[in-house]
XYZ file of C-alpha atoms in Angstrom:
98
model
C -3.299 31.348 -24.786
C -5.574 28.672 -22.990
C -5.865 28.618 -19.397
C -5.683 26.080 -17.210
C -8.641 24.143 -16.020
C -9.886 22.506 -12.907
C -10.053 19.401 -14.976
C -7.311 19.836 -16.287
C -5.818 19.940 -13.157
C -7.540 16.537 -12.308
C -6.521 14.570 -15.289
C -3.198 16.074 -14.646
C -3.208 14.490 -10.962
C -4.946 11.366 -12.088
C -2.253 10.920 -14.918
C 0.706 11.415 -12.173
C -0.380 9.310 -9.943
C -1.051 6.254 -12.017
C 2.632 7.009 -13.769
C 3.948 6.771 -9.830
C 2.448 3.532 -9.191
C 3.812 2.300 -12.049
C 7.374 3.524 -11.543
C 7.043 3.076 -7.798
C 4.496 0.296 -6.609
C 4.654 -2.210 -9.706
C 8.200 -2.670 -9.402
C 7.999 -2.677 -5.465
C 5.502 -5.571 -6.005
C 6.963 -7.565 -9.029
C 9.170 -9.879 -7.023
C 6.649 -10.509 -4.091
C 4.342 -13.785 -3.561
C 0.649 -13.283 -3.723
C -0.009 -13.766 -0.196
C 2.485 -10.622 0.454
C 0.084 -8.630 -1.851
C -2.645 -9.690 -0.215
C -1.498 -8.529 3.130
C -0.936 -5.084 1.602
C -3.785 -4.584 0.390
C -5.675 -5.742 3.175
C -3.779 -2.858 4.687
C -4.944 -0.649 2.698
C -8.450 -1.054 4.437
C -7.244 0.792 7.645
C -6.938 4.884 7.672
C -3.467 4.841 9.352
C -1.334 1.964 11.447
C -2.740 -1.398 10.838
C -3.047 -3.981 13.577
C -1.228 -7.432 12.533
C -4.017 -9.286 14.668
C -7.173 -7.493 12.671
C -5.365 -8.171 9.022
C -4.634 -11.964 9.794
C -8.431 -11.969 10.872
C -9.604 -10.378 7.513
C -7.111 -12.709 5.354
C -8.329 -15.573 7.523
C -4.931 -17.159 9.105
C -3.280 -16.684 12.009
C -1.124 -13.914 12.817
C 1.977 -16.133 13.066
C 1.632 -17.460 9.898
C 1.920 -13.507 8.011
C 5.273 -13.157 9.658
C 7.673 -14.001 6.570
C 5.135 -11.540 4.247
C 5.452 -8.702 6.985
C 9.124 -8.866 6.925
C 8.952 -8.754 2.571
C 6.770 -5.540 2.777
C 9.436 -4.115 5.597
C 12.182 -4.751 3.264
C 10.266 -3.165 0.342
C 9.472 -0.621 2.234
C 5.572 -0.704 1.888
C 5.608 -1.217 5.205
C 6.832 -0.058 8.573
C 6.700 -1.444 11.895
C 5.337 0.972 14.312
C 5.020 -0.904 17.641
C 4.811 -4.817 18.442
C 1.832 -5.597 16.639
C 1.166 -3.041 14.455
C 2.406 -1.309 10.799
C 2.140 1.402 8.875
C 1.414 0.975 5.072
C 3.839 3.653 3.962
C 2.271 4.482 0.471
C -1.564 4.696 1.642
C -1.842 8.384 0.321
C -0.788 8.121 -3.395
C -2.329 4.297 -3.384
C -6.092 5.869 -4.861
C -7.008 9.222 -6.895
C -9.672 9.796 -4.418
């Protein structure tokens, strides 16, 4: 009988999380314009809530202007809206392996 590794137990994590994103995220993102993605990912960048004001700075546009994408990620549910101004990217754990 062969016992289980700690690599094993790595690949094993590695191979669930990329078959999440694929049953979760792609089909989250299919439907969404590029600019939405972009404002995800820029989310990504922050450790917890992300400031609207610091991702339109990063993207380089105005915060006005991300309005429409904010709402997409909301309805998605990427995203949540914690307080005026800021949002939490919802799926920032299972996003990386590391």
């Amino acid at each position: 009988m062969r016992r289980i590794t700690q690599e094993d137990v790595r690949l094993g994590i590695e191979y669930a999380i990329k078959e999440f994103n694929a049953a979760v995220y792609e089909p989250a993102i299919a439907d969404l314009p590029l600019r939405a993605i972009e404002y995800a990912l820029a989310m990504t960048e922050d450790r917890e809530v992300s400031s609207t004001r610091e991702i339109a700075e990063r993207m380089g546009v105005e915060p006005s202007s991300l309005t429409s994408y904010r709402r997409m990620l909301e309805k998605t549910r990427l995203s949540s809206r914690r307080h005026a101004g800021t949002l939490l990217f919802l799926f920032r754990t299972c996003a990386t392996t590391s």
